[in-house]
Short mmCIF file of C-alpha atoms and ligand atoms in Angstrom, two decimals:
data_model
loop_
_atom_site.label_atom_id
_atom_site.label_comp_id
_atom_site.label_asym_id
_atom_site.label_seq_id
_atom_site.Cartn_x
_atom_site.Cartn_y
_atom_site.Cartn_z
CA UNK A 1 112.69 130.75 93.58
CA UNK A 2 110.55 130.38 90.48
CA UNK A 3 112.05 129.53 87.11
CA UNK A 4 113.29 132.63 85.28
CA UNK A 5 111.30 133.76 82.28
CA UNK A 6 112.76 133.30 78.82
CA UNK A 7 111.90 133.92 75.18
CA UNK A 8 112.18 131.02 72.75
CA UNK A 9 111.75 131.31 69.00
CA UNK A 10 110.18 128.08 67.72
CA UNK A 11 109.24 127.72 64.04
CA UNK A 12 109.68 131.47 63.62
CA UNK A 13 107.26 132.25 66.46
CA UNK A 14 108.45 133.92 69.63
CA UNK A 15 107.03 132.60 72.87
CA UNK A 16 107.58 134.05 76.30
CA UNK A 17 107.88 131.33 78.94
CA UNK A 18 107.01 132.37 82.47
CA UNK A 19 107.77 129.83 85.14
CA UNK A 20 108.29 127.28 82.39
CA UNK A 21 104.91 127.84 80.70
CA UNK A 22 103.94 129.91 77.63
CA UNK A 23 102.58 133.29 78.69
CA UNK A 24 100.76 135.93 76.66
CA UNK A 25 100.67 139.25 78.48
CA UNK A 26 97.38 141.07 78.09
CA UNK A 27 97.98 144.30 79.91
CA UNK A 28 98.99 147.88 79.44
CA UNK A 29 101.77 150.33 79.98
CA UNK A 30 101.46 152.80 82.85
CA UNK A 31 101.89 156.53 82.38
CA UNK A 32 105.51 157.60 82.73
CA UNK A 33 105.27 158.98 86.28
CA UNK A 34 102.81 156.57 87.92
CA UNK A 35 105.31 154.07 89.28
CA UNK A 36 107.55 156.76 90.80
CA UNK A 37 105.34 156.85 93.93
CA UNK A 38 104.25 153.80 95.90
CA UNK A 39 101.45 155.79 97.55
CA UNK A 40 100.11 156.92 94.16
CA UNK A 41 100.28 153.34 92.88
CA UNK A 42 98.40 152.03 95.91
CA UNK A 43 95.77 154.73 95.94
CA UNK A 44 95.11 155.12 92.20
CA UNK A 45 96.76 152.56 90.00
CA UNK A 46 96.34 149.09 91.45
CA UNK A 47 92.59 149.68 92.09
CA UNK A 48 92.16 151.02 88.53
CA UNK A 49 93.80 147.92 87.09
CA UNK A 50 91.62 145.39 88.93
CA UNK A 51 88.52 145.56 86.68
CA UNK A 52 90.63 145.32 83.53
CA UNK A 53 91.56 141.61 83.50
CA UNK A 54 95.25 142.38 82.96
CA UNK A 55 97.77 139.66 83.76
CA UNK A 56 100.81 141.89 83.30
CA UNK A 57 101.77 145.54 83.00
CA UNK A 58 104.70 147.56 81.73
CA UNK A 59 105.91 149.84 84.54
CA UNK A 60 108.93 152.06 85.01
CA UNK A 61 111.98 152.29 87.25
CA UNK A 62 114.21 155.33 86.76
CA UNK A 63 117.93 155.82 87.24
CA UNK A 64 117.37 159.21 88.93
CA UNK A 65 115.26 157.52 91.59
CA UNK A 66 117.43 154.53 92.46
CA UNK A 67 120.86 156.22 92.43
CA UNK A 68 120.25 159.71 93.82
CA UNK A 69 123.93 160.07 94.71
CA UNK A 70 126.68 158.45 92.73
CA UNK A 71 127.21 154.92 94.05
CA UNK A 72 124.41 155.24 96.66
CA UNK A 73 121.40 153.14 95.82
CA UNK A 74 117.86 153.20 97.19
CA UNK A 75 115.69 150.32 95.97
CA UNK A 76 112.61 150.94 98.14
CA UNK A 77 110.48 151.93 95.12
CA UNK A 78 111.49 148.71 93.32
CA UNK A 79 110.73 146.56 96.35
CA UNK A 80 107.28 148.11 96.74
CA UNK A 81 106.49 147.73 93.04
CA UNK A 82 107.46 144.06 93.00
CA UNK A 83 105.72 143.27 96.29
CA UNK A 84 102.49 144.99 95.27
CA UNK A 85 102.44 143.44 91.79
CA UNK A 86 103.04 140.01 93.32
CA UNK A 87 100.14 140.56 95.71
CA UNK A 88 97.90 141.61 92.81
CA UNK A 89 98.95 138.57 90.77
CA UNK A 90 100.21 140.83 87.97
CA UNK A 91 103.53 140.23 86.19
CA UNK A 92 105.85 143.13 85.45
CA UNK A 93 107.84 144.20 82.45
CA UNK A 94 110.06 146.96 83.78
CA UNK A 95 111.25 149.87 81.67
CA UNK A 96 114.72 151.04 82.64
CA UNK A 97 114.31 154.80 82.26
CA UNK A 98 117.93 155.93 82.25
CA UNK A 99 120.14 157.52 79.60
CA UNK A 100 117.43 157.86 76.98
CA UNK A 101 113.67 158.35 77.02
CA UNK A 102 112.10 159.43 73.70
CA UNK A 103 115.59 160.44 72.61
CA UNK A 104 116.35 162.77 75.49
CA UNK A 105 118.19 162.22 78.78
CA UNK A 106 115.67 163.54 81.29
CA UNK A 107 115.77 160.47 83.60
CA UNK A 108 119.47 160.54 84.48
CA UNK A 109 120.24 161.46 88.11
CA UNK A 110 120.94 165.04 89.10
CA UNK A 111 124.66 164.33 89.51
CA UNK A 112 124.75 163.31 85.84
CA UNK A 113 122.56 166.20 84.65
CA UNK A 114 124.81 168.74 86.35
CA UNK A 115 128.07 167.38 84.97
CA UNK A 116 127.86 168.06 81.24
CA UNK A 117 131.61 167.75 80.85
CA UNK A 118 131.85 164.13 81.95
CA UNK A 119 128.45 163.14 80.58
CA UNK A 120 128.49 165.12 77.38
CA UNK A 121 125.57 165.71 75.03
CA UNK A 122 125.18 165.32 71.30
CA UNK A 123 125.73 168.31 69.05
CA UNK A 124 123.61 169.24 66.05
CA UNK A 125 124.51 171.58 63.20
CA UNK A 126 122.27 174.32 61.93
CA UNK A 127 122.77 173.06 58.40
CA UNK A 128 121.67 169.51 59.22
CA UNK A 129 118.91 170.14 61.73
CA UNK A 130 115.83 168.13 60.96
CA UNK A 131 112.64 170.01 61.46
CA UNK A 132 110.54 168.17 64.04
CA UNK A 133 107.61 169.11 66.19
CA UNK A 134 109.68 167.88 69.12
CA UNK A 135 112.34 170.55 68.54
CA UNK A 136 116.09 170.14 68.32
CA UNK A 137 116.98 167.87 71.17
CA UNK A 138 120.62 167.09 70.52
CA UNK A 139 121.75 169.19 73.48
CA UNK A 140 119.28 167.32 75.75
CA UNK A 141 120.61 163.93 74.67
CA UNK A 142 123.70 162.46 76.23
CA UNK A 143 125.75 161.06 73.38
CA UNK A 144 125.83 157.28 73.02
CA UNK A 145 129.50 157.80 72.19
CA UNK A 146 130.09 159.11 75.72
CA UNK A 147 131.71 156.09 77.34
CA UNK A 148 131.59 157.51 80.87
CA UNK A 149 127.81 157.93 80.65
CA UNK A 150 127.19 154.48 79.19
CA UNK A 151 129.35 152.85 81.84
CA UNK A 152 127.66 154.77 84.66
CA UNK A 153 124.25 153.69 83.34
CA UNK A 154 125.48 150.09 83.08
CA UNK A 155 126.72 150.13 86.69
CA UNK A 156 123.35 151.33 87.91
CA UNK A 157 121.48 148.81 85.80
CA UNK A 158 123.69 146.00 87.04
CA UNK A 159 122.93 147.04 90.63
CA UNK A 160 119.22 147.10 89.85
CA UNK A 161 119.24 143.62 88.31
CA UNK A 162 121.30 142.24 91.20
CA UNK A 163 118.70 143.61 93.57
CA UNK A 164 115.82 142.19 91.55
CA UNK A 165 117.60 138.84 91.57
CA UNK A 166 117.64 138.95 95.37
CA UNK A 167 114.10 140.15 96.05
CA UNK A 168 111.98 138.77 93.23
CA UNK A 169 111.55 135.26 94.60
CA UNK A 170 108.16 134.79 92.88
CA UNK A 171 109.39 135.67 89.39
CA UNK A 172 107.09 138.70 89.11
CA UNK A 173 109.48 140.62 86.87
CA UNK A 174 109.37 138.83 83.53
CA UNK A 175 111.15 141.20 81.12
CA UNK A 176 113.22 144.37 81.04
CA UNK A 177 112.94 147.14 78.47
CA UNK A 178 116.28 148.91 78.11
CA UNK A 179 115.70 152.67 77.92
CA UNK A 180 112.75 154.00 75.94
CA UNK A 181 112.36 154.96 72.28
CA UNK A 182 116.08 155.42 71.79
CA UNK A 183 117.47 157.61 69.04
CA UNK A 184 118.46 161.18 68.31
CA UNK A 185 115.69 163.67 67.67
CA UNK A 186 116.30 166.84 65.69
CA UNK A 187 119.55 165.80 64.05
CA UNK A 188 120.52 162.79 61.93
CA UNK A 189 123.64 162.24 64.01
CA UNK A 190 125.86 163.55 66.76
CA UNK A 191 128.20 166.20 65.30
CA UNK A 192 130.44 166.55 68.37
CA UNK A 193 134.18 166.60 67.60
CA UNK A 194 134.50 163.11 69.06
CA UNK A 195 131.66 161.77 66.91
CA UNK A 196 132.98 163.53 63.79
CA UNK A 197 136.32 161.82 64.26
CA UNK A 198 134.62 158.39 64.58
CA UNK A 199 132.44 159.10 61.53
CA UNK A 200 135.56 159.75 59.45
CA UNK A 201 137.24 156.51 60.54
CA UNK A 202 136.79 153.15 58.83
CA UNK A 203 133.64 151.38 60.09
CA UNK A 204 134.33 148.79 62.83
CA UNK A 205 135.43 145.36 61.56
CA UNK A 206 132.22 143.69 62.74
CA UNK A 207 130.13 146.17 60.72
CA UNK A 208 132.37 145.81 57.66
CA UNK A 209 132.00 142.03 57.84
CA UNK A 210 128.25 141.99 58.45
CA UNK A 211 127.46 144.33 55.56
CA UNK A 212 130.38 143.50 53.26
CA UNK A 213 131.41 147.17 53.17
CA UNK A 214 134.63 149.09 53.65
CA UNK A 215 135.87 152.63 54.18
CA UNK A 216 134.45 155.23 56.51
CA UNK A 217 130.77 155.50 57.41
CA UNK A 218 129.89 157.68 54.41
CA UNK A 219 131.77 155.40 52.02
CA UNK A 220 130.17 152.32 53.54
CA UNK A 221 126.57 153.50 53.84
CA UNK A 222 126.21 156.49 51.47
CA UNK A 223 123.28 158.77 52.22
CA UNK A 224 122.08 156.49 55.06
CA UNK A 225 125.43 156.76 56.86
CA UNK A 226 124.21 159.00 59.70
CA UNK A 227 121.46 156.61 60.75
CA UNK A 228 123.69 153.51 60.56
CA UNK A 229 126.39 155.34 62.53
CA UNK A 230 123.97 156.27 65.33
CA UNK A 231 122.42 152.78 65.30
CA UNK A 232 125.86 151.26 65.86
CA UNK A 233 126.69 153.53 68.77
CA UNK A 234 123.24 153.30 70.37
CA UNK A 235 123.08 149.52 70.02
CA UNK A 236 126.57 148.94 71.40
CA UNK A 237 125.78 151.29 74.31
CA UNK A 238 122.61 149.29 74.99
CA UNK A 239 124.65 146.09 74.83
CA UNK A 240 127.01 147.41 77.52
CA UNK A 241 124.00 148.22 79.72
CA UNK A 242 121.84 145.14 79.03
CA UNK A 243 124.65 142.60 79.34
CA UNK A 244 125.76 144.10 82.66
CA UNK A 245 122.24 143.59 84.01
CA UNK A 246 121.67 140.19 82.46
CA UNK A 247 124.85 138.91 84.08
CA UNK A 248 123.09 139.44 87.44
CA UNK A 249 119.57 138.32 86.54
CA UNK A 250 119.05 136.50 83.29
CA UNK A 251 115.60 137.51 82.07
CA UNK A 252 114.63 138.66 78.54
CA UNK A 253 115.58 142.21 77.57
CA UNK A 254 114.46 144.25 74.58
CA UNK A 255 114.47 147.76 73.10
CA UNK A 256 111.35 149.57 71.90
CA UNK A 257 111.01 151.77 68.85
CA UNK A 258 109.42 155.08 67.97
CA UNK A 259 108.51 153.92 64.47
CA UNK A 260 110.02 155.14 61.26
CA UNK A 261 107.11 157.25 60.09
CA UNK A 262 106.07 160.52 58.52
CA UNK A 263 108.03 162.80 58.16
CA UNK A 264 110.29 159.98 57.09
CA UNK A 265 113.78 161.30 57.88
CA UNK A 266 116.14 160.09 60.59
CA UNK A 267 116.11 162.83 63.18
CA UNK A 268 112.40 163.51 62.58
CA UNK A 269 111.91 160.03 64.02
CA UNK A 270 114.73 159.10 66.41
CA UNK A 271 117.87 158.51 64.36
CA UNK A 272 119.65 155.24 65.16
CA UNK A 273 116.70 153.81 67.11
CA UNK A 274 115.73 150.12 67.07
CA UNK A 275 113.49 150.18 64.00
CA UNK A 276 113.24 147.12 61.76
CA UNK A 277 115.20 148.86 58.99
CA UNK A 278 118.15 148.92 61.43
CA UNK A 279 117.63 145.39 62.75
CA UNK A 280 120.87 143.94 61.38
CA UNK A 281 122.85 146.70 63.02
CA UNK A 282 120.97 146.32 66.29
CA UNK A 283 121.37 142.54 66.28
CA UNK A 284 125.06 142.95 65.66
CA UNK A 285 125.55 145.70 68.23
CA UNK A 286 123.21 144.40 70.94
CA UNK A 287 123.06 140.58 70.81
CA UNK A 288 121.81 140.44 74.41
CA UNK A 289 118.43 141.83 73.29
CA UNK A 290 115.85 139.24 72.32
CA UNK A 291 113.81 141.58 70.11
CA UNK A 292 112.94 145.03 68.82
CA UNK A 293 109.45 146.07 69.88
CA UNK A 294 107.13 148.57 68.15
CA UNK A 295 105.19 151.38 69.87
CA UNK A 296 102.15 151.61 67.62
CA UNK A 297 100.12 154.79 67.38
CA UNK A 298 99.86 154.89 63.58
CA UNK A 299 96.58 153.80 61.94
CA UNK A 300 98.24 151.01 59.90
CA UNK A 301 98.50 148.63 62.88
CA UNK A 302 98.58 145.39 60.88
CA UNK A 303 101.39 146.56 58.61
CA UNK A 304 103.52 147.33 61.66
CA UNK A 305 102.95 144.04 63.47
CA UNK A 306 103.51 142.11 60.25
CA UNK A 307 106.91 143.79 59.97
CA UNK A 308 107.88 143.39 63.63
CA UNK A 309 106.94 139.68 63.66
CA UNK A 310 109.05 138.93 60.58
CA UNK A 311 112.63 137.78 60.14
CA UNK A 312 112.74 135.92 63.45
CA UNK A 313 111.84 138.97 65.55
CA UNK A 314 109.47 137.87 68.34
CA UNK A 315 106.50 140.24 68.51
CA UNK A 316 105.84 142.17 71.70
CA UNK A 317 103.79 145.37 71.74
CA UNK A 318 104.89 147.51 74.69
CA UNK A 319 102.71 150.48 73.69
CA UNK A 320 99.67 151.05 71.54
CA UNK A 321 96.53 153.16 71.50
CA UNK A 322 94.19 152.98 74.48
CA UNK A 323 91.14 153.87 72.44
CA UNK A 324 88.43 151.36 71.59
CA UNK A 325 90.29 150.02 68.54
CA UNK A 326 92.50 148.06 70.93
CA UNK A 327 89.52 145.92 71.94
CA UNK A 328 89.67 144.64 68.33
CA UNK A 329 93.36 144.84 67.40
CA UNK A 330 94.24 142.58 70.32
CA UNK A 331 92.61 139.61 68.52
CA UNK A 332 94.73 140.20 65.43
CA UNK A 333 97.91 140.64 67.45
CA UNK A 334 97.41 137.50 69.55
CA UNK A 335 95.75 135.13 67.10
CA UNK A 336 97.31 136.04 63.74
CA UNK A 337 100.69 137.56 64.61
CA UNK A 338 101.42 135.62 67.83
CA UNK A 339 102.30 138.56 70.00
CA UNK A 340 103.84 137.76 73.39
CA UNK A 341 102.22 140.85 74.89
CA UNK A 342 99.77 143.65 74.13
CA UNK A 343 99.87 146.93 76.06
CA UNK A 344 97.74 150.01 75.42
CA UNK A 345 99.56 153.05 76.84
CA UNK A 346 98.33 154.78 79.99
CA UNK A 347 96.16 151.77 80.78
CA UNK A 348 95.21 153.13 84.22
CA UNK A 349 93.27 155.90 82.49
CA UNK A 350 90.78 153.44 81.06
CA UNK A 351 89.29 153.35 84.56
CA UNK A 352 89.35 156.95 85.55
CA UNK A 353 92.92 158.01 86.37
CA UNK A 354 93.22 161.39 84.66
CA UNK A 355 95.50 161.65 81.64
CA UNK A 356 97.82 164.63 81.76
CA UNK A 357 98.74 164.80 78.09
CA UNK A 358 97.50 167.70 75.98
CA UNK A 359 97.21 167.60 72.22
CA UNK A 360 100.23 169.89 71.68
CA UNK A 361 102.45 167.55 73.65
CA UNK A 362 101.12 164.54 71.79
CA UNK A 363 101.76 166.28 68.46
CA UNK A 364 105.40 166.65 69.46
CA UNK A 365 105.50 162.88 69.85
CA UNK A 366 103.78 162.49 66.49
CA UNK A 367 100.73 160.92 68.17
CA UNK A 368 97.14 161.83 67.39
CA UNK A 369 95.02 162.74 70.44
CA UNK A 370 92.37 160.22 69.34
CA UNK A 371 94.80 157.43 70.28
CA UNK A 372 93.88 158.05 73.89
CA UNK A 373 90.15 158.60 73.75
CA UNK A 374 88.63 156.44 76.45
CA UNK A 375 85.22 156.36 74.84
CA UNK A 376 84.16 152.73 74.84
CA UNK A 377 87.48 151.24 75.87
CA UNK A 378 86.41 150.76 79.48
CA UNK A 379 83.47 148.66 78.28
CA UNK A 380 85.07 146.59 75.52
CA UNK A 381 88.78 146.20 76.26
CA UNK A 382 88.35 144.28 79.55
CA UNK A 383 85.84 141.99 77.80
CA UNK A 384 88.30 141.23 75.01
CA UNK A 385 90.96 140.44 77.60
CA UNK A 386 88.60 138.26 79.63
CA UNK A 387 87.56 136.31 76.56
CA UNK A 388 91.13 135.75 75.36
CA UNK A 389 92.31 134.70 78.84
CA UNK A 390 89.51 132.15 79.05
CA UNK A 391 90.74 130.55 75.80
CA UNK A 392 94.49 130.60 76.35
CA UNK A 393 94.77 126.83 76.73
CA UNK A 394 93.36 126.47 73.22
CA UNK A 395 95.07 129.49 71.68
CA UNK A 396 98.63 128.74 72.71
CA UNK A 397 98.99 125.30 71.10
CA UNK A 398 97.17 126.50 67.96
CA UNK A 399 99.60 129.37 67.23
CA UNK A 400 101.37 128.87 63.92
CA UNK A 401 99.37 125.77 62.93
CA UNK A 402 97.07 127.55 60.45
CA UNK A 403 94.08 126.46 62.56
CA UNK A 404 93.92 129.77 64.40
CA UNK A 405 93.43 132.87 62.25
CA UNK A 406 92.88 136.43 63.43
CA UNK A 407 91.65 139.50 61.56
CA UNK A 408 90.93 143.20 62.04
CA UNK A 409 89.22 145.84 59.97
CA UNK A 410 92.01 148.39 59.95
CA UNK A 411 90.33 150.78 57.63
CA UNK A 412 87.48 150.44 55.21
CA UNK A 413 87.75 146.78 54.29
CA UNK A 414 84.54 144.86 54.05
CA UNK A 415 85.80 141.43 55.05
CA UNK A 416 88.25 138.61 54.60
CA UNK A 417 88.14 135.10 53.15
CA UNK A 418 90.01 132.68 55.38
CA UNK A 419 90.80 129.11 54.31
CA UNK A 420 90.60 126.22 56.82
CA UNK A 421 91.10 122.47 56.32
CA UNK A 422 87.71 121.57 54.85
CA UNK A 423 85.87 124.90 54.54
CA UNK A 424 86.58 128.52 53.77
CA UNK A 425 85.13 131.22 55.97
CA UNK A 426 83.74 134.51 54.73
CA UNK A 427 84.22 137.04 57.50
CA UNK A 428 82.10 140.14 56.93
CA UNK A 429 83.08 143.14 59.00
CA UNK A 430 80.42 145.10 60.90
CA UNK A 431 80.20 148.87 60.52
CA UNK A 432 82.27 151.45 62.36
CA UNK A 433 80.46 153.36 65.11
CA UNK A 434 81.67 156.04 67.49
CA UNK A 435 82.69 154.54 70.84
CA UNK A 436 82.39 150.94 69.58
CA UNK A 437 85.14 148.60 68.43
CA UNK A 438 85.76 148.07 64.73
CA UNK A 439 85.62 144.45 63.58
CA UNK A 440 88.31 142.22 65.02
CA UNK A 441 88.38 138.60 65.97
CA UNK A 442 89.61 135.11 65.31
CA UNK A 443 88.48 131.65 64.26
CA UNK A 444 89.84 128.48 65.77
CA UNK A 445 89.39 125.13 64.00
CA UNK A 446 89.20 122.36 66.59
CA UNK A 447 88.32 119.65 64.08
CA UNK A 448 87.58 120.00 60.40
CA UNK A 449 83.85 120.31 61.19
CA UNK A 450 84.00 122.26 64.45
CA UNK A 451 85.07 125.84 65.17
CA UNK A 452 85.11 128.57 67.79
CA UNK A 453 84.44 132.02 66.37
CA UNK A 454 85.21 134.95 68.66
CA UNK A 455 85.93 138.65 68.80
CA UNK A 456 83.88 141.75 68.15
CA UNK A 457 81.60 143.15 65.44
CA UNK A 458 81.55 140.71 62.50
CA UNK A 459 79.69 137.86 60.86
CA UNK A 460 81.15 134.56 59.68
CA UNK A 461 79.78 132.27 56.99
CA UNK A 462 81.22 128.81 56.34
CA UNK A 463 81.39 127.99 52.64
CA UNK A 464 82.77 125.16 50.49
CA UNK A 465 86.20 125.55 48.98
CA UNK A 466 86.16 127.23 45.60
CA UNK A 467 85.95 124.21 43.34
CA UNK A 468 83.61 122.07 45.43
CA UNK A 469 79.93 121.57 44.60
CA UNK A 470 78.87 121.07 48.20
CA UNK A 471 76.29 122.38 50.60
CA UNK A 472 77.76 123.42 53.94
CA UNK A 473 75.24 123.24 56.71
CA UNK A 474 75.46 124.12 60.41
CA UNK A 475 74.48 121.19 62.62
CA UNK A 476 74.63 123.15 65.83
CA UNK A 477 75.45 126.74 66.81
CA UNK A 478 75.91 127.67 70.46
CA UNK A 479 76.65 130.76 72.47
CA UNK A 480 78.75 130.17 75.53
CA UNK A 481 82.02 130.75 77.30
CA UNK A 482 85.02 128.90 78.64
CA UNK A 483 85.08 128.38 82.39
CA UNK A 484 88.27 126.84 83.78
CA UNK A 485 89.15 125.71 80.27
CA UNK A 486 85.80 123.95 79.66
CA UNK A 487 83.09 125.05 77.22
CA UNK A 488 79.88 126.01 79.01
CA UNK A 489 77.11 126.61 76.50
CA UNK A 490 74.46 129.30 76.69
CA UNK A 491 71.64 129.54 74.13
CA UNK A 492 71.46 127.13 71.23
CA UNK A 493 71.07 129.42 68.23
CA UNK A 494 68.46 128.11 65.81
CA UNK A 495 65.46 129.37 63.91
CA UNK A 496 65.63 133.16 63.52
CA UNK A 497 69.06 133.21 65.25
CA UNK A 498 70.69 130.47 63.16
CA UNK A 499 73.86 132.29 62.10
CA UNK A 500 77.32 133.24 63.35
CA UNK A 501 77.05 136.89 64.20
CA UNK A 502 79.34 138.43 66.81
CA UNK A 503 78.09 141.70 68.32
CA UNK A 504 80.16 144.68 69.48
CA UNK A 505 80.45 143.11 72.93
CA UNK A 506 83.36 140.65 72.64
CA UNK A 507 81.92 137.14 72.64
CA UNK A 508 82.26 133.62 71.28
CA UNK A 509 80.21 131.14 69.28
CA UNK A 510 80.81 127.43 68.77
CA UNK A 511 79.70 125.94 65.48
CA UNK A 512 79.52 122.37 64.22
CA UNK A 513 78.97 121.73 60.51
CA UNK A 514 78.48 119.10 57.91
CA UNK A 515 78.80 119.18 54.15
CA UNK A 516 77.14 117.07 51.50
CA UNK A 517 76.63 116.88 47.78
CA UNK A 518 73.41 118.37 46.55
CA UNK A 519 73.59 117.39 42.90
C1 DGJ B 1 105.67 157.06 73.65
C2 DGJ B 1 106.63 156.93 74.80
O1 DGJ B 1 107.42 155.80 74.64
C3 DGJ B 1 105.93 156.87 76.14
O2 DGJ B 1 106.87 156.88 77.17
C4 DGJ B 1 104.99 158.02 76.27
O3 DGJ B 1 105.67 159.22 76.24
C5 DGJ B 1 103.99 157.96 75.16
N1 DGJ B 1 104.65 158.02 73.89
C6 DGJ B 1 103.02 159.13 75.32
O4 DGJ B 1 102.06 159.09 74.44
#
């Protein structure tokens, strides 16, 4: 049995340890239905993943599939998934699709779906309905206040984790995502009689203590009361589920968030979900989770990862765009914000598996169709992954030292000035072109006069620090690559080519410099 994976937060940086060693997952999340069929996985998905240079993927296991009858479990699909991933040398983060998926309860087994008395849904009020493109989903969402439902989910999850503990002898499963994009859509809270009664009661002691508040939910949290109320009940439900599973197989578990975004009202984005604004409530309610993870489809990628890597929250990106921007954002996420994993959504579609998501459906999820344009991603994303993998032995120890700095041209910036020990570096972003990555990359200082510069679509110029009257001069510039952790040089760039210019195709340059006084 391999060592179980774990997340450690060291100097504010989260690191995922797999078999005792730091691991950065460069992968992707599969489409929702792919992993429900072993045959489909074998015929379409595993072959499509091979050219991508992924070392891990985010795949799904659903409650409806493993517990078709109450108390009767069938783990064949889990066994096949783990065995095939192990054979492919790909680690798995498994999403537990159970009580909630994008707010609604579509993945519960039939025997739960058909018993709406025992497993009762949320209720919305006409007066409080939040207009969303997703519709009013309260009646499709089993209430997190429904104890019978939460306990049934926890029993199934415990059985799943016990089974994984028995069969996963190679440590292929490295993390578990509990549910998916939790929160109530269409209504700020559950207005069932049961929930109304809880809302009118004093807040639980733990909440009163954490926030220094008293009285009922409205008195304690004012106009934000609905969201805090739902966050408490969702997070404590998740705690019941996650802790039941972790007792059987102790690997890291997290919850992912549909971001707080336009239109910015709880219920228009899932109310009570694990967004950073609710982190104190989620940490209090669900201490078993090691982090809250963002699903990023908004254009302001850097702002989101800055937020989700702050306040001791380890960064892990379970979903992001699959378009060509990801070939650039990955450098920022890994080298500047220390992500433990990076996963464009529907990764199998980069190499030809058809996407079955139309623009109307994506609008209901508040996602722009362009997030999933494949144009260029099949060329550039695997190259970015290959390059980053080849440098992992250098990247991992440099995280958080200030000697590794990443960047990305999120919008219309022209560049960035980055300070290193002896020099500053002017990074000038290349232009934006259809089907090509925007600028994104990183610089690694290996000694004060020697650097690796890598990424896509930018130029770098080494300059003296502001107040120094020095000339900074390249001594040697080389193209090349890392093979088995060793630098193997290509051309020596001199004469007409004497500069650090990284093309669209992800690549790396090594530069050695000197500086001297000229007057
Ligand atoms: C976000 C969800 O978390 C995923 O399961 C999937 O539905 C994508 N959106 C689709 O774009």
